[in-house]
PDB file of C-alpha atoms in Angstrom:
ATOM      1  CA  MET A1347    -101.792  11.033  18.416  1.00 90.00           C
ATOM      2  CA  LYS A1348    -103.065  14.623  18.629  1.00 91.00           C
ATOM      3  CA  LEU A1349    -100.363  17.301  18.570  1.00 96.00           C
ATOM      4  CA  GLY A1350    -102.707  20.230  19.274  1.00 95.00           C
ATOM      5  CA  ALA A1351    -102.621  23.730  17.848  1.00 96.00           C
ATOM      6  CA  PHE A1352     -99.953  24.376  15.223  1.00 97.00           C
ATOM      7  CA  SER A1353     -98.038  27.601  14.723  1.00 97.00           C
ATOM      8  CA  MET A1354     -94.812  28.858  13.223  1.00 97.00           C
ATOM      9  CA  SER A1355     -92.523  30.561  15.714  1.00 97.00           C
ATOM     10  CA  LEU A1356     -90.487  33.075  13.748  1.00 98.00           C
ATOM     11  CA  SER A1357     -87.217  34.571  14.909  1.00 97.00           C
ATOM     12  CA  VAL A1358     -87.515  38.224  13.862  1.00 98.00           C
ATOM     13  CA  LYS A1359     -84.990  41.059  13.831  1.00 97.00           C
ATOM     14  CA  ASP A1360     -87.469  43.894  14.394  1.00 98.00           C
ATOM     15  CA  LEU A1361     -90.716  43.001  16.170  1.00 98.00           C
ATOM     16  CA  SER A1362     -92.456  46.260  15.221  1.00 98.00           C
ATOM     17  CA  ALA A1363     -91.613  45.886  11.528  1.00 98.00           C
ATOM     18  CA  SER A1364     -92.707  42.240  11.521  1.00 98.00           C
ATOM     19  CA  LYS A1365     -95.971  43.117  13.288  1.00 98.00           C
ATOM     20  CA  LEU A1366     -96.764  45.749  10.657  1.00 98.00           C
ATOM     21  CA  PHE A1367     -95.885  43.369   7.812  1.00 98.00           C
ATOM     22  CA  TYR A1368     -98.112  40.554   9.081  1.00 98.00           C
ATOM     23  CA  GLU A1369    -100.948  42.990   9.785  1.00 98.00           C
ATOM     24  CA  LYS A1370    -100.826  43.847   6.060  1.00 98.00           C
ATOM     25  CA  LEU A1371    -101.369  40.128   5.399  1.00 97.00           C
ATOM     26  CA  GLY A1372    -104.481  40.198   7.580  1.00 98.00           C
ATOM     27  CA  PHE A1373    -103.020  38.906  10.855  1.00 98.00           C
ATOM     28  CA  GLN A1374    -104.108  40.471  14.146  1.00 98.00           C
ATOM     29  CA  VAL A1375    -102.392  40.376  17.527  1.00 98.00           C
ATOM     30  CA  PHE A1376    -103.862  37.475  19.502  1.00 96.00           C
ATOM     31  CA  ALA A1377    -101.519  37.330  22.506  1.00 96.00           C
ATOM     32  CA  GLY A1378     -98.054  38.339  23.655  1.00 97.00           C
ATOM     33  CA  ASP A1379     -96.392  41.559  24.712  1.00 97.00           C
ATOM     34  CA  MET A1380     -94.235  43.984  22.704  1.00 98.00           C
ATOM     35  CA  ASP A1381     -92.344  44.855  25.912  1.00 98.00           C
ATOM     36  CA  LYS A1382     -91.431  41.171  26.338  1.00 98.00           C
ATOM     37  CA  ASN A1383     -90.310  40.932  22.668  1.00 98.00           C
ATOM     38  CA  TYR A1384     -92.949  38.529  21.412  1.00 98.00           C
ATOM     39  CA  LEU A1385     -96.402  38.533  19.810  1.00 98.00           C
ATOM     40  CA  ILE A1386     -98.741  35.755  18.742  1.00 97.00           C
ATOM     41  CA  MET A1387    -100.688  36.752  15.648  1.00 98.00           C
ATOM     42  CA  LYS A1388    -103.722  35.109  14.113  1.00 98.00           C
ATOM     43  CA  ASN A1389    -105.456  35.084  10.728  1.00 97.00           C
ATOM     44  CA  GLY A1390    -108.396  32.672  10.770  1.00 95.00           C
ATOM     45  CA  ASN A1391    -106.958  29.374  12.007  1.00 93.00           C
ATOM     46  CA  ALA A1392    -103.395  30.366  11.072  1.00 96.00           C
ATOM     47  CA  LEU A1393    -101.089  31.255  13.968  1.00 97.00           C
ATOM     48  CA  ILE A1394     -97.621  32.737  13.903  1.00 98.00           C
ATOM     49  CA  GLY A1395     -95.444  33.723  16.810  1.00 97.00           C
ATOM     50  CA  LEU A1396     -93.023  36.623  16.349  1.00 98.00           C
ATOM     51  CA  PHE A1397     -90.050  36.416  18.722  1.00 98.00           C
ATOM     52  CA  GLN A1398     -87.276  39.013  18.792  1.00 98.00           C
ATOM     53  CA  GLY A1399     -83.961  37.908  20.308  1.00 96.00           C
ATOM     54  CA  MET A1400     -85.277  34.700  21.879  1.00 95.00           C
ATOM     55  CA  PHE A1401     -83.922  32.016  19.553  1.00 94.00           C
ATOM     56  CA  GLU A1402     -81.863  31.753  16.388  1.00 92.00           C
ATOM     57  CA  ASN A1403     -83.984  29.838  13.867  1.00 94.00           C
ATOM     58  CA  ASN A1404     -87.668  29.466  13.063  1.00 97.00           C
ATOM     59  CA  ILE A1405     -89.507  26.700  14.918  1.00 98.00           C
ATOM     60  CA  LEU A1406     -92.522  24.528  14.103  1.00 98.00           C
ATOM     61  CA  THR A1407     -94.612  24.610  17.294  1.00 97.00           C
ATOM     62  CA  PHE A1408     -97.384  22.281  18.493  1.00 98.00           C
ATOM     63  CA  ASN A1409     -99.425  22.861  21.661  1.00 97.00           C
ATOM     64  CA  PRO A1410    -101.069  19.660  22.952  1.00 98.00           C
ATOM     65  CA  GLY A1411    -104.313  20.379  24.771  1.00 97.00           C
ATOM     66  CA  TRP A1412    -105.074  23.631  22.950  1.00 96.00           C
ATOM     67  CA  ASP A1413    -107.029  24.528  19.850  1.00 95.00           C
ATOM     68  CA  GLU A1414    -106.011  27.480  17.659  1.00 93.00           C
ATOM     69  CA  ASN A1415    -107.812  29.875  20.049  1.00 94.00           C
ATOM     70  CA  ALA A1416    -105.846  28.612  23.104  1.00 94.00           C
ATOM     71  CA  ASN A1417    -108.987  26.910  24.391  1.00 95.00           C
ATOM     72  CA  THR A1418    -108.434  23.707  26.343  1.00 95.00           C
ATOM     73  CA  LEU A1419    -109.459  20.601  24.407  1.00 95.00           C
ATOM     74  CA  GLU A1420    -111.600  17.969  26.133  1.00 94.00           C
ATOM     75  CA  SER A1421    -109.443  15.205  24.711  1.00 94.00           C
ATOM     76  CA  PHE A1422    -105.778  15.423  23.752  1.00 96.00           C
ATOM     77  CA  THR A1423    -102.569  13.420  23.745  1.00 97.00           C
ATOM     78  CA  ASN A1424    -100.357  14.417  26.676  1.00 97.00           C
ATOM     79  CA  VAL A1425     -96.876  15.669  25.782  1.00 98.00           C
ATOM     80  CA  ARG A1426     -95.358  12.780  27.782  1.00 98.00           C
ATOM     81  CA  ASP A1427     -97.295  10.215  25.733  1.00 98.00           C
ATOM     82  CA  ILE A1428     -96.205  11.892  22.496  1.00 98.00           C
ATOM     83  CA  GLN A1429     -92.593  11.796  23.685  1.00 98.00           C
ATOM     84  CA  ALA A1430     -92.857   8.100  24.640  1.00 97.00           C
ATOM     85  CA  HIS A1431     -94.325   7.268  21.226  1.00 98.00           C
ATOM     86  CA  LEU A1432     -91.554   9.138  19.393  1.00 98.00           C
ATOM     87  CA  LYS A1433     -88.859   7.455  21.485  1.00 98.00           C
ATOM     88  CA  LYS A1434     -90.225   4.078  20.343  1.00 98.00           C
ATOM     89  CA  GLN A1435     -89.830   5.391  16.772  1.00 97.00           C
ATOM     90  CA  ASP A1436     -86.112   6.106  17.436  1.00 97.00           C
ATOM     91  CA  ILE A1437     -86.528   9.881  17.272  1.00 97.00           C
ATOM     92  CA  SER A1438     -83.616  11.780  18.866  1.00 97.00           C
ATOM     93  CA  PHE A1439     -84.406  14.545  21.348  1.00 98.00           C
ATOM     94  CA  HIS A1440     -82.623  17.858  22.005  1.00 97.00           C
ATOM     95  CA  THR A1441     -84.608  18.358  25.210  1.00 98.00           C
ATOM     96  CA  GLU A1442     -87.144  16.138  26.959  1.00 98.00           C
ATOM     97  CA  VAL A1443     -90.053  16.549  29.333  1.00 98.00           C
ATOM     98  CA  LYS A1444     -89.671  14.685  32.636  1.00 96.00           C
ATOM     99  CA  GLU A1445     -91.639  11.471  32.307  1.00 92.00           C
ATOM    100  CA  ASN A1446     -93.078  11.076  35.821  1.00 93.00           C
ATOM    101  CA  THR A1447     -94.614  14.540  36.010  1.00 95.00           C
ATOM    102  CA  SER A1448     -97.910  16.113  35.002  1.00 95.00           C
ATOM    103  CA  GLY A1449     -99.135  19.443  33.697  1.00 96.00           C
ATOM    104  CA  PRO A1450     -97.107  21.770  31.502  1.00 98.00           C
ATOM    105  CA  GLY A1451     -94.046  20.389  29.749  1.00 98.00           C
ATOM    106  CA  SER A1452     -92.192  20.453  26.461  1.00 98.00           C
ATOM    107  CA  PHE A1453     -89.610  18.737  24.306  1.00 98.00           C
ATOM    108  CA  VAL A1454     -87.595  19.687  21.237  1.00 98.00           C
ATOM    109  CA  ILE A1455     -86.689  17.504  18.252  1.00 98.00           C
ATOM    110  CA  SER A1456     -85.439  18.179  14.710  1.00 97.00           C
ATOM    111  CA  ASP A1457     -86.618  16.756  11.410  1.00 96.00           C
ATOM    112  CA  PRO A1458     -84.121  15.174   8.970  1.00 92.00           C
ATOM    113  CA  ASP A1459     -83.391  18.605   7.440  1.00 90.00           C
ATOM    114  CA  GLY A1460     -82.566  20.214  10.776  1.00 94.00           C
ATOM    115  CA  ASN A1461     -85.856  22.079  11.223  1.00 96.00           C
ATOM    116  CA  THR A1462     -86.607  22.520  14.916  1.00 97.00           C
ATOM    117  CA  ILE A1463     -89.911  21.192  16.279  1.00 98.00           C
ATOM    118  CA  LEU A1464     -91.178  22.268  19.694  1.00 98.00           C
ATOM    119  CA  VAL A1465     -93.997  20.351  21.369  1.00 98.00           C
ATOM    120  CA  ASP A1466     -95.085  22.662  24.194  1.00 97.00           C
ATOM    121  CA  GLN A1467     -97.991  21.745  26.465  1.00 98.00           C
ATOM    122  CA  HIS A1468     -99.267  24.627  28.611  1.00 96.00           C
ATOM    123  CA  ILE A1469    -101.921  22.780  30.633  1.00 95.00           C
TER     124      ILE A1469
END
């Protein structure tokens, strides 16, 4: 099972301050929009998303079908197949992707410690 690109989605209080802080750590803006209250920042293969006012807690994010540069992978595990596999493993879901669909879709689960995991396919 291939989960795709990994990033941390951080809930931030002040997007400008967070941007400046992560730039000091060597991250550069990769995508996003300050006017829409989010930025995706990159340092090598490391990705972080900075989101102001969009969600309460930090989220582990996986993007099936993408590499760390948002390039489409030739081969990847579809989000629906990942969901089906996890259901067989008795994983509980907060949200689910519709099974008989194609293209973009996402689901949300939590690990045993309550950490939120988003699997978000954009293609």
